[in-house]
Short mmCIF file of C-alpha atoms in Angstrom, two decimals:
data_model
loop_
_atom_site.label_atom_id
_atom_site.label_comp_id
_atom_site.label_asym_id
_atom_site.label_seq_id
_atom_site.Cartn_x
_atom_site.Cartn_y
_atom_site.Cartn_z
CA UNK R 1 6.29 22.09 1.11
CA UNK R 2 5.61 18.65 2.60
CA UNK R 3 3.55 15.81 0.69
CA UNK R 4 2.86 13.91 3.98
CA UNK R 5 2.71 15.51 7.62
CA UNK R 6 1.79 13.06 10.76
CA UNK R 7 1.52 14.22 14.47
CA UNK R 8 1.41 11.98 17.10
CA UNK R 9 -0.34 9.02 14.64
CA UNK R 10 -1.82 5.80 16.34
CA UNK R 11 -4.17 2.80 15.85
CA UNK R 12 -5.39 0.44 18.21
CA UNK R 13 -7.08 -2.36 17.82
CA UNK R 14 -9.11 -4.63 20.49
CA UNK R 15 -7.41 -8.06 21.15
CA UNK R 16 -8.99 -10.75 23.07
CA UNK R 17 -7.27 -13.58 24.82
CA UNK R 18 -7.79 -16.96 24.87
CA UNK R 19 -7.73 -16.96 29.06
CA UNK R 20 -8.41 -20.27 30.90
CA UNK R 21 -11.99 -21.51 30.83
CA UNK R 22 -13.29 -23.95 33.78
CA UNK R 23 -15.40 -26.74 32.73
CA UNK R 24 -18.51 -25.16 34.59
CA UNK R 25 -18.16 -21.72 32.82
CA UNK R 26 -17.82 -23.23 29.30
CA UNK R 27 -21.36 -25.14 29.62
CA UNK R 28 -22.83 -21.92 31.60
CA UNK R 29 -21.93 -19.90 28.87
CA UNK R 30 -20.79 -17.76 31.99
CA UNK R 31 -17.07 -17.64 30.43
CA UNK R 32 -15.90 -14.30 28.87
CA UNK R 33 -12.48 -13.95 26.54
CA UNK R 34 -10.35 -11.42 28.30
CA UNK R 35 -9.92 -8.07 26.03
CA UNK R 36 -6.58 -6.16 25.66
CA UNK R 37 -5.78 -2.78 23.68
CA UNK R 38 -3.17 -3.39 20.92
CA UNK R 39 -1.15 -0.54 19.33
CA UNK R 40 0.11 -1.75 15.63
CA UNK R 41 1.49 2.14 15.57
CA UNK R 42 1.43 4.45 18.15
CA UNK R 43 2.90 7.96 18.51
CA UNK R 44 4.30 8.63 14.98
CA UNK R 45 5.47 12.11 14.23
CA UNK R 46 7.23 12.94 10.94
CA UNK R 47 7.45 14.79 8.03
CA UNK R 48 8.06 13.87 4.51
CA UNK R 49 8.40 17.27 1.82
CA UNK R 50 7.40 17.03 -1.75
CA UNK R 51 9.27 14.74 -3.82
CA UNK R 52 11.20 12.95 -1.33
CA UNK R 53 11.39 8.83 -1.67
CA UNK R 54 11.18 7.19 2.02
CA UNK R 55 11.51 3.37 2.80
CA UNK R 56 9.87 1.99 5.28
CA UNK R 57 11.46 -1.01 6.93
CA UNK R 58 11.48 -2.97 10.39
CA UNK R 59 10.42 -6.57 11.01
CA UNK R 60 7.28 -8.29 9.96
CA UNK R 61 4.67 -7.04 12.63
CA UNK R 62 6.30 -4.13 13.47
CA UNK R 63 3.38 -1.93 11.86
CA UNK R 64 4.60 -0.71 8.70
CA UNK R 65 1.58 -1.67 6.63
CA UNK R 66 -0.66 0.16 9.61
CA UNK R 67 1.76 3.11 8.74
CA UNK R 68 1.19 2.80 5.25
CA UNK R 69 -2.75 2.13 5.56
CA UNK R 70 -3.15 5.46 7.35
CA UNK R 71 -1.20 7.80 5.39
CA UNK R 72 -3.23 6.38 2.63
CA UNK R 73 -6.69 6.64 4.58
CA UNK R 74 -7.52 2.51 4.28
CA UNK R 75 -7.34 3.21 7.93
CA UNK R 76 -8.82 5.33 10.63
CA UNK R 77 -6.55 6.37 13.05
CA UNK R 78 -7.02 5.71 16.72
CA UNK R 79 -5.24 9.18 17.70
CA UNK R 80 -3.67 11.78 16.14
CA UNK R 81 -3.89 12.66 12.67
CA UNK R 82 -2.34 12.29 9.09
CA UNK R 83 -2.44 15.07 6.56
CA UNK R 84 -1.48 14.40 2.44
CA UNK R 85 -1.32 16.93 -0.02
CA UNK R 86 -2.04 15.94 -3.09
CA UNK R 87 -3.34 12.90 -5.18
CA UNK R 88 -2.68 9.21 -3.77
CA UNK R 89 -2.46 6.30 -4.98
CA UNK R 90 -1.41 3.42 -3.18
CA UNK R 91 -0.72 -0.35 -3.73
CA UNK R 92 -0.98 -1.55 -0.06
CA UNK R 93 -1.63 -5.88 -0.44
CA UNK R 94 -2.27 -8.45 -2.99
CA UNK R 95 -5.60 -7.87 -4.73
CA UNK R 96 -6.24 -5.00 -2.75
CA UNK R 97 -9.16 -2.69 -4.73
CA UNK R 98 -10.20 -5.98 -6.78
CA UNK R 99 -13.31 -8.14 -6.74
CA UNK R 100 -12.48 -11.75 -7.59
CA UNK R 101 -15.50 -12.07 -9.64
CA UNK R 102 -14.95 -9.27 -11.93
CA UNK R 103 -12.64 -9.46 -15.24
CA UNK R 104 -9.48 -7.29 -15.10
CA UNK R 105 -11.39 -4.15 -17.54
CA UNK R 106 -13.80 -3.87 -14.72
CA UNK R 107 -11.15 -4.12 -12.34
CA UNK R 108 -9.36 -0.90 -14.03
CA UNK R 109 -12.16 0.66 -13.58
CA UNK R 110 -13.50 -0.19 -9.83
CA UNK R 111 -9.80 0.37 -8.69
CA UNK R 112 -9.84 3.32 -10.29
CA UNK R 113 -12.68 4.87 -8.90
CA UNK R 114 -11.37 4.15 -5.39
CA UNK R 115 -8.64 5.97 -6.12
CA UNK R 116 -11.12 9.11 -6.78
CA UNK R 117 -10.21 8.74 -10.60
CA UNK R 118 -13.00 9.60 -12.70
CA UNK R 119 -14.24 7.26 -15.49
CA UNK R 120 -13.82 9.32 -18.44
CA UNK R 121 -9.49 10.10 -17.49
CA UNK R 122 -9.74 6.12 -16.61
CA UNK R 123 -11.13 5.24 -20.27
CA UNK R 124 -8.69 7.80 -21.49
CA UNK R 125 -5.81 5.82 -20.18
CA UNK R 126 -7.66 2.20 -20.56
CA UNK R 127 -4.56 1.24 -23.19
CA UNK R 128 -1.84 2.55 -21.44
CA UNK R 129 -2.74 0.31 -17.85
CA UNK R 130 -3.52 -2.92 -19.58
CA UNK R 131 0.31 -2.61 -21.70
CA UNK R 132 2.08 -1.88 -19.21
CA UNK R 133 0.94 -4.70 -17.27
CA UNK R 134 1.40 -6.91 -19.96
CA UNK R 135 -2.13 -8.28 -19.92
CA UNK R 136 -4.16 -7.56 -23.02
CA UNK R 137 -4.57 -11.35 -23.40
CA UNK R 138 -6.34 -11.51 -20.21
CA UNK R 139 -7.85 -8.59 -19.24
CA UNK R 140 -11.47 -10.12 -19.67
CA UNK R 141 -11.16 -12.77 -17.38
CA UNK R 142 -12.09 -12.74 -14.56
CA UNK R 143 -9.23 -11.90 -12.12
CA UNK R 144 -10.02 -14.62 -9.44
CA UNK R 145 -7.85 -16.80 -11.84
CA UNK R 146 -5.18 -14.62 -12.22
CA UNK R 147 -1.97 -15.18 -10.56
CA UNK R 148 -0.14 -13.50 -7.57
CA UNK R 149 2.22 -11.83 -10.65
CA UNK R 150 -1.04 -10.82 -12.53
CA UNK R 151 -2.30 -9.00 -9.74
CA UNK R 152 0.41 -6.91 -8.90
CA UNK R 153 1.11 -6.15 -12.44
CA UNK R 154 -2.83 -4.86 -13.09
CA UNK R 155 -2.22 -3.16 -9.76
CA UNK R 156 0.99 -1.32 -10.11
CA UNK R 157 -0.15 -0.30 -13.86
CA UNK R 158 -3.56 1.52 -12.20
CA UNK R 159 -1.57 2.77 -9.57
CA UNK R 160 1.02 4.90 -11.42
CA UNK R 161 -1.04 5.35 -14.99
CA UNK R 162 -3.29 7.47 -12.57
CA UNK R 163 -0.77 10.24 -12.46
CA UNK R 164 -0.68 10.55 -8.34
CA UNK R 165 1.24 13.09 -6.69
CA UNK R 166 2.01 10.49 -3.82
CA UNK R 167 2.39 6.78 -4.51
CA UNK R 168 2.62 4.45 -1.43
CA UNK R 169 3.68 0.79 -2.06
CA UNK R 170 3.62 -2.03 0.09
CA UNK R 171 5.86 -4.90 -0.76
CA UNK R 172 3.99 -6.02 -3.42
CA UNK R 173 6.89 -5.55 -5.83
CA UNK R 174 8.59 -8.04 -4.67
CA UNK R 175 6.72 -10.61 -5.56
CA UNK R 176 6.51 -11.73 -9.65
CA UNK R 177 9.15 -11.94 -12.07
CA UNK R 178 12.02 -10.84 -12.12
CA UNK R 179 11.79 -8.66 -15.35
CA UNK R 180 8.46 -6.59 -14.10
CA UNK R 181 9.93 -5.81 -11.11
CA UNK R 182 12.79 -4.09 -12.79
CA UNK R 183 10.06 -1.65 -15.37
CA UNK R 184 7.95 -1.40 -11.95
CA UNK R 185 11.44 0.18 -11.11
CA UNK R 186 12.12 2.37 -13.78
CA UNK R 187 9.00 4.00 -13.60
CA UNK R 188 10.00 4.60 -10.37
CA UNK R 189 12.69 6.35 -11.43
CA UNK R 190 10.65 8.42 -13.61
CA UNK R 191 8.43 9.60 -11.12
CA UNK R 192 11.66 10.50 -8.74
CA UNK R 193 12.56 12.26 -11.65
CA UNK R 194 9.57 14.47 -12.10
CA UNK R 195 9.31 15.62 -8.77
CA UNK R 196 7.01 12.86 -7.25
CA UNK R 197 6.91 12.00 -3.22
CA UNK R 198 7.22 7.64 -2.66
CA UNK R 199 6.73 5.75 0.46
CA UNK R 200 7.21 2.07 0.32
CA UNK R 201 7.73 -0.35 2.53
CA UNK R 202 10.22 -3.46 1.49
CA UNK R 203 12.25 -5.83 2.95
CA UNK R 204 15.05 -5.90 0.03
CA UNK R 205 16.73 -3.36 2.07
CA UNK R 206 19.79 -2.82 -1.47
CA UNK R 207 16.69 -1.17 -2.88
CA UNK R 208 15.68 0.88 -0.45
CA UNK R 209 19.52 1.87 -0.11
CA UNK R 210 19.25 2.43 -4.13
CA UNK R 211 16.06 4.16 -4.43
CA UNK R 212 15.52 6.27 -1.07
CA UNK R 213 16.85 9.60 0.19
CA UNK R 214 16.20 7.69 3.48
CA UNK R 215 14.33 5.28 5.68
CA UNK R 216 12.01 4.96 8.29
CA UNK R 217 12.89 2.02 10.88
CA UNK R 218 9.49 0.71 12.49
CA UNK R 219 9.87 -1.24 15.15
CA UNK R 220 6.76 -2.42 17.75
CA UNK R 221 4.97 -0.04 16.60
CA UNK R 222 7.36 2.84 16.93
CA UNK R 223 9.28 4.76 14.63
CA UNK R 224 12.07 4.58 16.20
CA UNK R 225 14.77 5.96 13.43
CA UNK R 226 14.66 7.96 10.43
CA UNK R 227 17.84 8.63 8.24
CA UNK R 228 20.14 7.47 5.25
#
């Protein structure tokens, strides 16, 4: 059975160009910025069965996050379609699912629910997220003063504590320390282990050679190879 199915997967988005005002049209208001259709991913076709680990990789720009955003549903695609089966849960940027002005408990709680978690399984597992993330000391603050490493460990800890059947990661794990990068890791492991499908996309390309049955080169917005 396959976790993650895409045929012929796209998104466009408008981009307008600076162009070359004249002095007249800029105080006629008569000037107009040229428009241009840009594909961050077009024409993506792949399969991914159940429990399978795939890295993503490719240069910055090349559209893996777009890849990643759709398969999760962040983003709607321009053509084509993506189908998951299964429960998702995805850690796609820094701070992603958080409001600035809320304390990390309330944070659990509103990530949770965009995740489709219901309160009562979230309250359930309330202990487990805030240890693993090693934040019990500041999970009522408000997490507009937390740092880069704080996010990503409240994050990560939602993200996996949820139980999803399909985890997505984007890069995020590479930034923090050293020694929460290498439990983020293990639990990794564990869900490999129990039969869970991963798709994460990471520049430390030893840990996508580590962790992944295979990868997924992006490049200008084209998958363009898939393999070990």
């Amino acid at each position: 059975m396959n976790a993650i199915e895409a045929t012929n997967l796209g998104k466009c988005y408008t981009r307008k160009g600076l162009g070359a005002p004249t002095l007249f049209g800029a105080l006629t208001g008569s000037f107009r910025q040229k428009s241009e259709p840009f594909w961050c991913l077009r024409g993506a076709n792949f399969e991914i069965p159940a429990g399978r680990t795939i890295g993503v990789i490719g240069p910055n720009g090349s559209g893996k996050s777009s890849l990643l955003g759709l398969t999760a549903g962040t983003i709607t695609p321009t053509e084509g379609h993506v189908r998951t089966h299964g429960r998702i849960s995805s850690l796609l940027e820094l701070g992603a699912g958080f409001h600035p002005d809320l304390s990390g408990r309330e944070n659990v709680y509103l990530n949770a629910a965009l995740l489709g978690i219901p309160r009562e399984d979230v309250r359930k597992k309330f202990d487990r997220i805030v240890d693993f993330a090693e934040l019990r000391e500041f999970i009522d603050m408000p997490v507009k003063h937390y740092s880069s490493g704080m996010y990503v460990r409240l994050g990560f800890s939602v993200a996996v504590e949820v139980d999803p059947d399909i985890l997505l990661i984007d890069e995020v794990l590479e930034v923090g320390d050293i020694s929460f990068q290498l439990k983020c890791l293990d639990r990794i492991r564990d869900f490999q282990k129990r039969g869970k499908t991963l798709l994460f996309v990471s520049h430390a390309l030893q840990t996508v050679e580590e962790f992944c049955h295979e990868a997924f080169l992006i490049h200008h917005g084209k998958l363009v190879d898939r393999g070990d």
